[in-house]
PDB file of C-alpha atoms and ligand atoms in Angstrom:
ATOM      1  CA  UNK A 425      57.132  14.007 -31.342  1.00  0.00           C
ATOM      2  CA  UNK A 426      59.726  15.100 -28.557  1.00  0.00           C
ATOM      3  CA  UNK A 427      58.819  13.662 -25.545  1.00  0.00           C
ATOM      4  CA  UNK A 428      57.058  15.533 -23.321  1.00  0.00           C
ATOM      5  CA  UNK A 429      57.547  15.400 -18.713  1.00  0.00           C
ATOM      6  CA  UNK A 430      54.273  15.542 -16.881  1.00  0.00           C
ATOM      7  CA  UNK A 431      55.831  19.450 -15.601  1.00  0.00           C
ATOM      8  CA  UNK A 432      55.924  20.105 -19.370  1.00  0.00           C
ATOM      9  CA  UNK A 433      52.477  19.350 -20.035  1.00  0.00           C
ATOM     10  CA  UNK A 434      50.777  20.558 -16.811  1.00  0.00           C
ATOM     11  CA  UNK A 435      52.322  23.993 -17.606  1.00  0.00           C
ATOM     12  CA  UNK A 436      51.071  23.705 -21.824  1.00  0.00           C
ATOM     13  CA  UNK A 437      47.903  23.720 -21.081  1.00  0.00           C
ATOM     14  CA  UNK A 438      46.191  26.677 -22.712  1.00  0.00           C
ATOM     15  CA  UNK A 439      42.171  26.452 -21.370  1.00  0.00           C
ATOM     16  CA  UNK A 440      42.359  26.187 -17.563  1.00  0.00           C
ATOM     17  CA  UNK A 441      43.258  27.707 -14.432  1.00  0.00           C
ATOM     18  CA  UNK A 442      46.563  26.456 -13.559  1.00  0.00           C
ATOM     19  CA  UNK A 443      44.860  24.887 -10.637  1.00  0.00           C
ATOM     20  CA  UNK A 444      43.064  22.834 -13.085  1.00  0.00           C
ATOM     21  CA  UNK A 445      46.226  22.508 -14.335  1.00  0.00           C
ATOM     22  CA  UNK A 446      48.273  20.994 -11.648  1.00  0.00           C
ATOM     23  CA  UNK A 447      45.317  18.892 -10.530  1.00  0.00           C
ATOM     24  CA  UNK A 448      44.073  17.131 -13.794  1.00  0.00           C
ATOM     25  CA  UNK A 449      44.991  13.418 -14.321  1.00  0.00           C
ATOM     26  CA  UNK A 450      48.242  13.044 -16.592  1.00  0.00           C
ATOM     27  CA  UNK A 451      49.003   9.498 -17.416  1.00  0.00           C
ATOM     28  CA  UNK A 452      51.424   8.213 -15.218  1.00  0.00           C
ATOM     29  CA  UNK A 453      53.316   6.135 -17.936  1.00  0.00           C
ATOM     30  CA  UNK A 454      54.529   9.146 -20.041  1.00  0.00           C
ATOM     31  CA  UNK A 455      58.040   7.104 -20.677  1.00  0.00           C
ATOM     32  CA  UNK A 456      56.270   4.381 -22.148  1.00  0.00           C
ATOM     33  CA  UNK A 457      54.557   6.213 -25.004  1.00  0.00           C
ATOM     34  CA  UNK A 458      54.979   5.308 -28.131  1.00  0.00           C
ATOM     35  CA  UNK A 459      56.609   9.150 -28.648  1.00  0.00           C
ATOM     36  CA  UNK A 460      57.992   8.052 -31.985  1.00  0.00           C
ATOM     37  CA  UNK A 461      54.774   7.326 -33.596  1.00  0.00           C
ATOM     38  CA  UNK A 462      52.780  10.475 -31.587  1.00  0.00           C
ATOM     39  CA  UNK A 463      51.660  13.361 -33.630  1.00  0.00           C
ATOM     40  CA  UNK A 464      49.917  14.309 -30.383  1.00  0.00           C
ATOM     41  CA  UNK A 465      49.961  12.930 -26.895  1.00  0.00           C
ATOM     42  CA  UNK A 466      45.650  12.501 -26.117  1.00  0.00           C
ATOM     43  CA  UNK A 467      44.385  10.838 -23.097  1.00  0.00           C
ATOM     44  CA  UNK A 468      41.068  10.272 -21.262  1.00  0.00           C
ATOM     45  CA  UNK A 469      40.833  11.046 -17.488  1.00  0.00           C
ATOM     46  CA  UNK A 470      40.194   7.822 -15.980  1.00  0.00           C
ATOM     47  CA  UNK A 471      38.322   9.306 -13.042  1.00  0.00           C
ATOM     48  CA  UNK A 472      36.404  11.640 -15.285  1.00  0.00           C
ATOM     49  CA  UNK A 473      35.633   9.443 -18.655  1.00  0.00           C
ATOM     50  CA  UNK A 474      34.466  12.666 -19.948  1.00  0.00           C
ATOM     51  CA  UNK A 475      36.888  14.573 -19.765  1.00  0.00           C
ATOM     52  CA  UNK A 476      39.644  14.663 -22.193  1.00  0.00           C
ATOM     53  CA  UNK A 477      43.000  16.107 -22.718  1.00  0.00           C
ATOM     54  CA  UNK A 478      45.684  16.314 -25.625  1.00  0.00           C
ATOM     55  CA  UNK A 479      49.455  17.853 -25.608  1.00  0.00           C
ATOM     56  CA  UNK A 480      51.299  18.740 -28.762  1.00  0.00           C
ATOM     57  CA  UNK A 481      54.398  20.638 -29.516  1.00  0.00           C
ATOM     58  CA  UNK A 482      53.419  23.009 -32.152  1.00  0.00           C
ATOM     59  CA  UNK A 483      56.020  25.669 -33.642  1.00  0.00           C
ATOM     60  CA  UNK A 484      58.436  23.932 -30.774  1.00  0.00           C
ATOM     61  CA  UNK A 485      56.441  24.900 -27.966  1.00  0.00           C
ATOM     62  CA  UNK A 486      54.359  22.657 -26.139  1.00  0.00           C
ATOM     63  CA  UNK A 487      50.963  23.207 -25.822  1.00  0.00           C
ATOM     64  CA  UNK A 488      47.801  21.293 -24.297  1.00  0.00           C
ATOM     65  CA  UNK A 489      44.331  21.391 -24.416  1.00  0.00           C
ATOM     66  CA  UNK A 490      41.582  20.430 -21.634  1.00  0.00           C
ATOM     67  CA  UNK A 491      37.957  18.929 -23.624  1.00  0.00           C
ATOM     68  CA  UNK A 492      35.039  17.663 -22.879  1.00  0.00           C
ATOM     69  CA  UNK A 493      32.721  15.192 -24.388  1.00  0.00           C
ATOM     70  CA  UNK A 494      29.559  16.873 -25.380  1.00  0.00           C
ATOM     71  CA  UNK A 495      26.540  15.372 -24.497  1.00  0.00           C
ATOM     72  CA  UNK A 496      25.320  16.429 -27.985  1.00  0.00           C
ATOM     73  CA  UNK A 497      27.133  13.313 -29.301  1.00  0.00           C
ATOM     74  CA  UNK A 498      24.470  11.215 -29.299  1.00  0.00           C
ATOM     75  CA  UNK A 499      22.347  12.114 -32.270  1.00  0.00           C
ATOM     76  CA  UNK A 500      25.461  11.545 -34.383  1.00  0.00           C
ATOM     77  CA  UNK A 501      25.582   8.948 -37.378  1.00  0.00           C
ATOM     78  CA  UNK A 502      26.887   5.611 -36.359  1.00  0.00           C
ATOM     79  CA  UNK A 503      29.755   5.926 -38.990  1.00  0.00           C
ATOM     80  CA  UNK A 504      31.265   8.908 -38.249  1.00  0.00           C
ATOM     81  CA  UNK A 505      34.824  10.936 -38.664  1.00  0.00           C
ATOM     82  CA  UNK A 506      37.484  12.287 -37.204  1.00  0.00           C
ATOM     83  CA  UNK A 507      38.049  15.712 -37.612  1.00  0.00           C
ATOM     84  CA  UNK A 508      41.981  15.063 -37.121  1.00  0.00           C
ATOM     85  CA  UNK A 509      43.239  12.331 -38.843  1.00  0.00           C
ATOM     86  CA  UNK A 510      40.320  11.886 -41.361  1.00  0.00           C
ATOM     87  CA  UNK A 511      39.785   8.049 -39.661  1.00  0.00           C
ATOM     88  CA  UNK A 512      36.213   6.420 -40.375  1.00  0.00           C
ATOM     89  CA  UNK A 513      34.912   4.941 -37.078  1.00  0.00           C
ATOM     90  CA  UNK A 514      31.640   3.070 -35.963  1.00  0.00           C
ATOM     91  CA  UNK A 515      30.933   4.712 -33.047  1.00  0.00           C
ATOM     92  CA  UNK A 516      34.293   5.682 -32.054  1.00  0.00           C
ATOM     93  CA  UNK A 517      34.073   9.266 -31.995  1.00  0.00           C
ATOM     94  CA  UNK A 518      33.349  11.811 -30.025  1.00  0.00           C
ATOM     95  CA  UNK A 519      32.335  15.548 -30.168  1.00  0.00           C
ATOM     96  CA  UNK A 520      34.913  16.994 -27.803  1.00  0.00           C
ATOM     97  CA  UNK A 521      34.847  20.897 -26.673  1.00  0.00           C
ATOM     98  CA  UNK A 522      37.475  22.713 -25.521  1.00  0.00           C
ATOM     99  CA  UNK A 523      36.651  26.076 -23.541  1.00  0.00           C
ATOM    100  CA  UNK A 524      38.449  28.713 -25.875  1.00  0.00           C
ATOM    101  CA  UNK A 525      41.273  30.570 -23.738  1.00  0.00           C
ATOM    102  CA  UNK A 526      41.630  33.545 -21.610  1.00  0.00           C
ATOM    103  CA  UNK A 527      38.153  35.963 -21.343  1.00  0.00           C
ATOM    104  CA  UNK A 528      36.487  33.802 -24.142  1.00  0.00           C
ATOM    105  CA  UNK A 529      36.078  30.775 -22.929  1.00  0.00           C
ATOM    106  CA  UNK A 530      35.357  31.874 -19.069  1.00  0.00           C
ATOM    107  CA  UNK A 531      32.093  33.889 -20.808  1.00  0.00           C
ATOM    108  CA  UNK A 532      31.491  30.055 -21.972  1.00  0.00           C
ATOM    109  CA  UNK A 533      32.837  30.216 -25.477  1.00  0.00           C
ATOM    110  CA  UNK A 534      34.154  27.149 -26.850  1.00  0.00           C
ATOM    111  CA  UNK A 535      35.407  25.624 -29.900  1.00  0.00           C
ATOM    112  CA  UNK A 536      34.245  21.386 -30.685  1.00  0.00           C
ATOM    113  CA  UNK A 537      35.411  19.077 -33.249  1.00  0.00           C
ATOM    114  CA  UNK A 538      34.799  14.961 -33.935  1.00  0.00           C
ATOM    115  CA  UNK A 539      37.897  13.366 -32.741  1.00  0.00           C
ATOM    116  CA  UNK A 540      38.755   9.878 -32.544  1.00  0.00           C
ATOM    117  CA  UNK A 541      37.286   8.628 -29.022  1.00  0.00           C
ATOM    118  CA  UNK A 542      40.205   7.316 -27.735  1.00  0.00           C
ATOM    119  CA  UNK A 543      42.575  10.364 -28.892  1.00  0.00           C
ATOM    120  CA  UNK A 544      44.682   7.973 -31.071  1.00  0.00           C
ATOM    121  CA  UNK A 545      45.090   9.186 -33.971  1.00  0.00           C
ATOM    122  CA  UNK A 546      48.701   9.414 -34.587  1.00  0.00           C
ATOM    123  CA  UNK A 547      47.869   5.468 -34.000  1.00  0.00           C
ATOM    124  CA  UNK A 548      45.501   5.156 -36.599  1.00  0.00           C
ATOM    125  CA  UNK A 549      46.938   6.814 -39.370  1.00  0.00           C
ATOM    126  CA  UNK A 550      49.816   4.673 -38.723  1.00  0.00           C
ATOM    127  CA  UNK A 551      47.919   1.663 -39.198  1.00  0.00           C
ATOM    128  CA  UNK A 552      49.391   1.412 -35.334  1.00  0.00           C
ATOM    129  CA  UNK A 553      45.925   0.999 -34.294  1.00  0.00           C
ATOM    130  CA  UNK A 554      42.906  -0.817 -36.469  1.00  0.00           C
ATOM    131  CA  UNK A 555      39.422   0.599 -37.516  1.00  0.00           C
ATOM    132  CA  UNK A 556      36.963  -1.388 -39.139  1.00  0.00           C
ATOM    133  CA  UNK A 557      36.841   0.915 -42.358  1.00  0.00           C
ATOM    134  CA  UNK A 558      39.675   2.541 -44.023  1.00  0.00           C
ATOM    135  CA  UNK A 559      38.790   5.548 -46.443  1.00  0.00           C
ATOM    136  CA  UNK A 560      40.790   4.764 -50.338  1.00  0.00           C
ATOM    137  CA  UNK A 561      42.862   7.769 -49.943  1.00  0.00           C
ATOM    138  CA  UNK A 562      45.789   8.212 -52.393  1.00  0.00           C
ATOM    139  CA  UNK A 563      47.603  10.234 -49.951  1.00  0.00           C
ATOM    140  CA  UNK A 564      50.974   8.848 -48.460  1.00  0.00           C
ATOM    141  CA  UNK A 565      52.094   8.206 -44.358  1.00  0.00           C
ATOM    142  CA  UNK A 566      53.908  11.671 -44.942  1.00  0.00           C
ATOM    143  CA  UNK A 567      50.908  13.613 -46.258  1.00  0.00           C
ATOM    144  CA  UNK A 568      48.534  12.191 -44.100  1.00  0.00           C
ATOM    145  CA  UNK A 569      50.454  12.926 -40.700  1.00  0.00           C
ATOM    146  CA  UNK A 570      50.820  16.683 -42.222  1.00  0.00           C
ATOM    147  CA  UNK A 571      47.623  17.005 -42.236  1.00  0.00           C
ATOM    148  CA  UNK A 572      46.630  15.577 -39.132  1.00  0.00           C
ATOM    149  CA  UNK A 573      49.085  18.072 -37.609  1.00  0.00           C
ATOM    150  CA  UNK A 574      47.761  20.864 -39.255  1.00  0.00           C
ATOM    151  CA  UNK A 575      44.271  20.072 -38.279  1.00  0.00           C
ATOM    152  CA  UNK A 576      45.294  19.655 -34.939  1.00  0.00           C
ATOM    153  CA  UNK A 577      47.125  23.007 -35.358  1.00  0.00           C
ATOM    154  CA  UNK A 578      44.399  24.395 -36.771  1.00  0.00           C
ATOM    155  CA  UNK A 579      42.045  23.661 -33.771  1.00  0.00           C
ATOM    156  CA  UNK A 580      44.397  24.421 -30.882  1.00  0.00           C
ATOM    157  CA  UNK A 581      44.882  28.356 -33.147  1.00  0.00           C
ATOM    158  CA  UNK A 582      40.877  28.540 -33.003  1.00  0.00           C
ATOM    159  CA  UNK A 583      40.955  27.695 -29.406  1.00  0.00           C
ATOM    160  CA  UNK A 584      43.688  30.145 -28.230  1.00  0.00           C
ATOM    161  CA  UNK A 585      42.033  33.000 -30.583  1.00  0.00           C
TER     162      UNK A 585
HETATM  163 ZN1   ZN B1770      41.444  10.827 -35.134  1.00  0.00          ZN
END
């Protein structure tokens, strides 16, 4: 993906006041991402493990998302996937909620998916980053970053709806 400034991002996000907005915890390396092999930017707040945040440019306009882990998590099955990429983890994902935009989500609506814990997906379908089990899928690199954008579009639509 292009790479994104920490201006760009603040002002993407989609689910929060911009005071939220200007004061949430970007990662500081931003030119050191591996933007090449990024569907999606996703990031834990290290002062807040659980809060959660990912930044995409979709239709070529950025656009970020705050989430939070759900406490609801924890009845899940130890082998569990990701919503996104379609990765197999044990124990390395996480129900995340995002309050929906606008009037929605401040009457508390919100909109949760299984994502990778760590927000790496673009990683994993790579083979960038290792799991412990692969699914035998016939799909190719190509088809399977498609669809991990489309999922991830397919979230952040539900979200702003
Ligand atoms: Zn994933």
């Amino acid at each position: 993906m292009k790479p994104l400034t920490e201006p760009e991002i603040r002002a993407a996000f989609v689910n929060c006041t911009k005071g939220e907005a200007s004061r949430l915890n970007v990662p500081r390396d931003l030119a050191e991402q591996p933007w090449d092999d990024l569907d999606f930017l996703g990031w834990r707040d290290p002062q807040a493990p659980d809060r959660a945040y990912l930044a995409a440019v979709l239709d070529g306009r950025p656009v970020a998302v705050a989430l939070r882990s759900s406490g609801a998590a924890s009845w899940q099955a130890r082998r569990s996937l990701c919503s996104l990429c379609v990765t197999t983890h044990t124990g390395g994902v996480s129900l995340l909620v995002a309050p929906r935009a606008g009037k929605a989500g401040k009457q508390g609506n919100s909109v949760g998916a299984y994502m990778c814990a760590d927000l790496a997906c673009s990683l994993y379908v790579r083979g960038k980053k290792e799991v412990g089990t692969k699914l035998h899928e016939s799909l190719t690199l190509e088809e399977k970053i498609e669809r991990t954008v489309a999922n991830l579009a397919a979230f952040v639509a539900k979200v702003m709806a």
